[in-house]
GROMACS .gro file of C-alpha atoms in nm:
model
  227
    1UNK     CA    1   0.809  -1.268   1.142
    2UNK     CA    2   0.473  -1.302   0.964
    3UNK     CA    3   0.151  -1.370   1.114
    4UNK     CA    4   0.076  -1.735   1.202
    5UNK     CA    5  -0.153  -1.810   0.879
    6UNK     CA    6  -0.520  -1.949   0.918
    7UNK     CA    7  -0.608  -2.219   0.627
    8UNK     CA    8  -1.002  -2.179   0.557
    9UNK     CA    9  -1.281  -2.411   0.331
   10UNK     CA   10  -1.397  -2.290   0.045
   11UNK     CA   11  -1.725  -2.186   0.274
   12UNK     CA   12  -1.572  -2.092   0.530
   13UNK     CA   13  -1.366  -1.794   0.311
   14UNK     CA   14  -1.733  -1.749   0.183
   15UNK     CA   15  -1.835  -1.706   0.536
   16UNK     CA   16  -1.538  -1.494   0.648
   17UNK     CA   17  -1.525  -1.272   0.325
   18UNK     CA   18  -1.953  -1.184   0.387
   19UNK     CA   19  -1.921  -1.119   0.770
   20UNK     CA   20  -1.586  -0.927   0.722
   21UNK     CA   21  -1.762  -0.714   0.408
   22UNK     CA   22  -2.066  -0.675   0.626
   23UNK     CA   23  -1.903  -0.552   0.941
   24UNK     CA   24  -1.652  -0.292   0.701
   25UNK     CA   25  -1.966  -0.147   0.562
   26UNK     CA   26  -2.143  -0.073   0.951
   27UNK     CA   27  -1.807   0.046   1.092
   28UNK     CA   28  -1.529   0.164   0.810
   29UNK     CA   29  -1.264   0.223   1.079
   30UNK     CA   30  -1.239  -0.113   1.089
   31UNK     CA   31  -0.926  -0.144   0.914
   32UNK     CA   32  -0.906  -0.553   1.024
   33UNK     CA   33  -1.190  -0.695   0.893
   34UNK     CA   34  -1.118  -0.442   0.519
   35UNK     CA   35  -0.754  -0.638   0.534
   36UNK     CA   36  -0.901  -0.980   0.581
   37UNK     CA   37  -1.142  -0.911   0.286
   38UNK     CA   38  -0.844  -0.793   0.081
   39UNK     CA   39  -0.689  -1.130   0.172
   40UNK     CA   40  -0.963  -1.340   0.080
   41UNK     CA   41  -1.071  -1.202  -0.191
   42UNK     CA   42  -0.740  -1.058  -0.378
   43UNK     CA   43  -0.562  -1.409  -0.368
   44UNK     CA   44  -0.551  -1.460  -0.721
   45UNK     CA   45  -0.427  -1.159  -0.782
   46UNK     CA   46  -0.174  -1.143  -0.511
   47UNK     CA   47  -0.070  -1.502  -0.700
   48UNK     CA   48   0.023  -1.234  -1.011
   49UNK     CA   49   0.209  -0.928  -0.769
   50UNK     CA   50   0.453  -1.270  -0.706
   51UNK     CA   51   0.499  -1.375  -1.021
   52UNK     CA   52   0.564  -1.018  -1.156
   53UNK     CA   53   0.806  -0.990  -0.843
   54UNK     CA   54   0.991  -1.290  -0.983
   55UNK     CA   55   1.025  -1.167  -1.291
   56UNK     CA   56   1.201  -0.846  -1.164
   57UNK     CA   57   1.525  -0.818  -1.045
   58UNK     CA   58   1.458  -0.589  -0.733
   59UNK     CA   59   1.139  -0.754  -0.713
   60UNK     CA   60   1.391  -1.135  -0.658
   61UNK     CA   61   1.580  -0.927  -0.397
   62UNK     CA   62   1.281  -0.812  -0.187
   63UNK     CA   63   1.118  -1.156  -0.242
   64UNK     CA   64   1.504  -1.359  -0.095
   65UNK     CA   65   1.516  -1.068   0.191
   66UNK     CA   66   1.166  -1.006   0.265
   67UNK     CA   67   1.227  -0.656   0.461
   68UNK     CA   68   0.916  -0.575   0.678
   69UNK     CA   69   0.835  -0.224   0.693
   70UNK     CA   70   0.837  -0.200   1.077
   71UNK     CA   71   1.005   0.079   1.370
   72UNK     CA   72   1.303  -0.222   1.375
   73UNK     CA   73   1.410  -0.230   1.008
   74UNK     CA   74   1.280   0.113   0.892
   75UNK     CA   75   1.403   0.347   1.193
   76UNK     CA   76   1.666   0.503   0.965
   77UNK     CA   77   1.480   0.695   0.764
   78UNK     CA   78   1.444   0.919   1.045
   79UNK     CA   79   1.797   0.983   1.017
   80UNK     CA   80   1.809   1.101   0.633
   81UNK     CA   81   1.901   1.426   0.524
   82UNK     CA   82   1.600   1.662   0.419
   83UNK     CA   83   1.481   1.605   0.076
   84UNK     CA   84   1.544   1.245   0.067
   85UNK     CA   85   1.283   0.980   0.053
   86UNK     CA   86   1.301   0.881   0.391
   87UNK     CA   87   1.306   1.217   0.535
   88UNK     CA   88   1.009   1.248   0.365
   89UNK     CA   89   0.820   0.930   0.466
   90UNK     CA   90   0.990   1.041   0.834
   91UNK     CA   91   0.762   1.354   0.849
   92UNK     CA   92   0.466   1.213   0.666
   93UNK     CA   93   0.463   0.919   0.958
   94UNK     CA   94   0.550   1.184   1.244
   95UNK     CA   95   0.321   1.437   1.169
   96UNK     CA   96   0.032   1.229   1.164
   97UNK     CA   97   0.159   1.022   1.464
   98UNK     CA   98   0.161   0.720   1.251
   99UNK     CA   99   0.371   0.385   1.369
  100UNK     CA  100   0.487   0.134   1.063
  101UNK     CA  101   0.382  -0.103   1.328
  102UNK     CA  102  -0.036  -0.081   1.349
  103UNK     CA  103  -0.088  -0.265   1.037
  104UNK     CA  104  -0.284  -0.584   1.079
  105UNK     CA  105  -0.105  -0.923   1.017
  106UNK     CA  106  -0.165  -1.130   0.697
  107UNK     CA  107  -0.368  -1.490   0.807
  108UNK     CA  108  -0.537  -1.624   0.517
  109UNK     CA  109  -0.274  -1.658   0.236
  110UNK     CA  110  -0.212  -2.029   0.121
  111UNK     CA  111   0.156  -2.038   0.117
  112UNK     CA  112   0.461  -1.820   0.318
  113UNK     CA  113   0.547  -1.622  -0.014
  114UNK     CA  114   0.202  -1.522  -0.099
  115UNK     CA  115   0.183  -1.404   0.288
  116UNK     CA  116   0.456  -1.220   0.242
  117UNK     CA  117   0.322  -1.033  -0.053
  118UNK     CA  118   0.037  -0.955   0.048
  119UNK     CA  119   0.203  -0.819   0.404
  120UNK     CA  120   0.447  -0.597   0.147
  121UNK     CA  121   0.154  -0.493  -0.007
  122UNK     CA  122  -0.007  -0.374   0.285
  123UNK     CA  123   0.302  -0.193   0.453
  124UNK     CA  124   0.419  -0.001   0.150
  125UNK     CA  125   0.097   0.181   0.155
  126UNK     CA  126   0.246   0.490   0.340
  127UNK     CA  127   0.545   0.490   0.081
  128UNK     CA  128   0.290   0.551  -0.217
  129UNK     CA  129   0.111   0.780   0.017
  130UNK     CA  130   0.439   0.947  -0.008
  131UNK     CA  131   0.527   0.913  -0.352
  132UNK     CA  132   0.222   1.056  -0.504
  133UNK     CA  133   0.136   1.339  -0.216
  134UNK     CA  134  -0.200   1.218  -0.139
  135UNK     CA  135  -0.326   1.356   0.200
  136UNK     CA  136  -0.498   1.075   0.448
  137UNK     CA  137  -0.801   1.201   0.439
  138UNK     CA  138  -1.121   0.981   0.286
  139UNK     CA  139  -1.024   1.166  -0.031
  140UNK     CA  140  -0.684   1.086  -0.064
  141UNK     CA  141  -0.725   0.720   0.032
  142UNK     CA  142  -0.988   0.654  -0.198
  143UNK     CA  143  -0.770   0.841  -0.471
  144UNK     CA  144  -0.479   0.591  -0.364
  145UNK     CA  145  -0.716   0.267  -0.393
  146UNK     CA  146  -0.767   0.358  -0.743
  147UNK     CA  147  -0.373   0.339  -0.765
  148UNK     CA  148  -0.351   0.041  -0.581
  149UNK     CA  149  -0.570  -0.137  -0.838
  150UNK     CA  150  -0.436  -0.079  -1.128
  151UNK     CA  151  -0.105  -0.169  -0.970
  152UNK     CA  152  -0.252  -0.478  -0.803
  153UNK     CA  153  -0.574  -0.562  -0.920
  154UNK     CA  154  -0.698  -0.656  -0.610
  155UNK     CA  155  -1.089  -0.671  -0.615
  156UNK     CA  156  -1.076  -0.480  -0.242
  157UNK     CA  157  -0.914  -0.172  -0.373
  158UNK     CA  158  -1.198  -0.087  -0.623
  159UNK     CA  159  -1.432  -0.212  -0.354
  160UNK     CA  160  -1.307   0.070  -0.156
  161UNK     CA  161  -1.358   0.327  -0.404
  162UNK     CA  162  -1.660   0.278  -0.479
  163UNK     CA  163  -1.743   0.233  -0.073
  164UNK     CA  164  -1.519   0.569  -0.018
  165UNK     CA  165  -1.698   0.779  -0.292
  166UNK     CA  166  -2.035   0.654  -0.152
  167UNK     CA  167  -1.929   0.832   0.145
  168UNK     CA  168  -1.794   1.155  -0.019
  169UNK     CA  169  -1.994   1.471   0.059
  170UNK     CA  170  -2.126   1.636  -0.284
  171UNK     CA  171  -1.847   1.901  -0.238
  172UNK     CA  172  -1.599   1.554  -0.207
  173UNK     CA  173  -1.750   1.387  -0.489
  174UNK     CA  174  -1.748   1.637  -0.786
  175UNK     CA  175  -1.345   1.706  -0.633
  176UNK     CA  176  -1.315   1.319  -0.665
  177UNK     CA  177  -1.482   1.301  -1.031
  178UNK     CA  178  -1.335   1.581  -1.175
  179UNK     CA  179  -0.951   1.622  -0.960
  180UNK     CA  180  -0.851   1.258  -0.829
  181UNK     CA  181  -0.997   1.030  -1.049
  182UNK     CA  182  -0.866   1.121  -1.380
  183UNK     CA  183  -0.533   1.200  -1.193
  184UNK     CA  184  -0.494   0.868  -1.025
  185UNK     CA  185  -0.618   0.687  -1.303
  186UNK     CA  186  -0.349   0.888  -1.526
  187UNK     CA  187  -0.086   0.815  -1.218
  188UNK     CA  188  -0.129   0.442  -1.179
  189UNK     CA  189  -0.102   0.321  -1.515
  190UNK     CA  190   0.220   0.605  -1.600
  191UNK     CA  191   0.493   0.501  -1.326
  192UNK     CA  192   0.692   0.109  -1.287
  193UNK     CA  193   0.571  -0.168  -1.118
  194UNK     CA  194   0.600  -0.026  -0.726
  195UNK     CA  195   0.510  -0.388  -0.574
  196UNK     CA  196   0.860  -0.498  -0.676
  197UNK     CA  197   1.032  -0.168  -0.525
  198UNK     CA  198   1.318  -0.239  -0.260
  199UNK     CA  199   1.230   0.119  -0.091
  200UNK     CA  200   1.410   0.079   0.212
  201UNK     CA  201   1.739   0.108  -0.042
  202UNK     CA  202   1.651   0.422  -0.158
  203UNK     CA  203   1.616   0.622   0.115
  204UNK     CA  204   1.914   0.816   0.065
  205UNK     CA  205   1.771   0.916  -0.256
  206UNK     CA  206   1.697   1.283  -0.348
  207UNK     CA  207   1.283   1.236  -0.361
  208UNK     CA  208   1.193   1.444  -0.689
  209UNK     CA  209   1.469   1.158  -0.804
  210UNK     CA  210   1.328   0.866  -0.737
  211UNK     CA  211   0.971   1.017  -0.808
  212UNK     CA  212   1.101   1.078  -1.188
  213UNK     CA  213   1.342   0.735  -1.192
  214UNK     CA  214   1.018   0.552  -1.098
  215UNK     CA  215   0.761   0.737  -1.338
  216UNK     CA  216   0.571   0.899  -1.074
  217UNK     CA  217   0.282   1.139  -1.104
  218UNK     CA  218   0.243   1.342  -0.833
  219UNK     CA  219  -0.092   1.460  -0.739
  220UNK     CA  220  -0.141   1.855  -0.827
  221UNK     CA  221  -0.307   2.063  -0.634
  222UNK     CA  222  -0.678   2.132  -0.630
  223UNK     CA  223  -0.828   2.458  -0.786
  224UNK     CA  224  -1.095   2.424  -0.497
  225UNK     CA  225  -0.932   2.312  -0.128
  226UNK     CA  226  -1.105   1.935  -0.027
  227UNK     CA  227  -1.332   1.919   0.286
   0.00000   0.00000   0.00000
């Protein structure tokens, strides 16, 4: 079940998008107030993930079943054999104590479907974490927002890079400029449309399989270890 939606003014998102951009930039940890200025800024574009889901046909399927990325419906993966894309999501969620369950809910979408979106948005995040072997670190997320908008478009992603690099060390940034960027740049543009991926049916799947069915990029290593 989706989060009981909140319908806002055209000030009021003014209001809520400032004090939610304002509060993300004293505390980043904050990960409720960046997802509420996702919301109410990315709406258009979240209006374009749905109609690009509707024009897919595993994009139609997620949209009729709407499967939630949650302990109840993703449990199995913990069960997969070892080099499958579950196994690997599996150890990528248990070794960093991670639950699919601490992700805010969605409240200011306009309409169930576009809630829904943007909730699949948000909980597929550890899958491309996955996917493309980006580490959780401010590095690796930042690398991943670049990813995420030019998958999504979404106006909060590239708000995030730019707030994520501003925090990067010098060490962090010249990595950033010179590794991730180009990479992730390279990465987002080269593999399908991920938003309309039913993931929870492939994870059986061998993952270097469903890395190359899906056009997938995986980040390379580093010559010089991040901070």
């Amino acid at each position: 079940m989706l989060g009981a939606r909140v319908q806002l003014k055209g000030w009021q998102q003014a209001a809520v998008a400032f004090g939610s951009a304002f509060g993300a930039l004293l505390d980043p940890r904050r990960a409720d107030l960046i997802a509420t200025l996702g919301e109410i800024t990315g709406k258009p574009a979240f209006e374009r993930v749905l109609q690009r889901m509707k024009n897919s046909a595993e994009g139609r399927e997620v949209l009729l079943e709407r499967p939630r990325v949650i302990s109840s419906q993703v449990s199995h993966a913990w069960d997969m054999p070892q080099n499958t894309f579950g196994a690997a999501y599996a150890q990528f969620m248990r070794s960093r104590n991670f639950s699919p369950d601490d992700r805010p809910p969605v409240r200011f979408m306009d309409t169930d479907e576009l809630a829904y979106v943007a909730t699949r948005a948000r909980e597929v995040h550890d899958f491309w974490h996955v996917l493309f072997g980006l580490p959780t670190n401010l590095i690796g997320e930042t690398a991943l927002k670049v990813i995420e908008f030019e998958q999504m478009f979404l106006p909060m992603c590239m708000l995030s890079v730019v707030g994520g690099s501003a925090r990067f060390s010098e060490k962090q940034r010249t990595l950033f400029v010179q590794h991730y960027f180009p990479w992730a740049a390279k990465a987002g543009l080269k593999c399908t449309d991920l938003i309309s991926v039913y993931y929870e049916e492939h994870f059986h799947e061998d993952l270097e399989e469903v890395r190359r069915n899906w056009g997938i990029l995986p980040c390379p290593s580093p010559k010089k270890s991040s901070v």
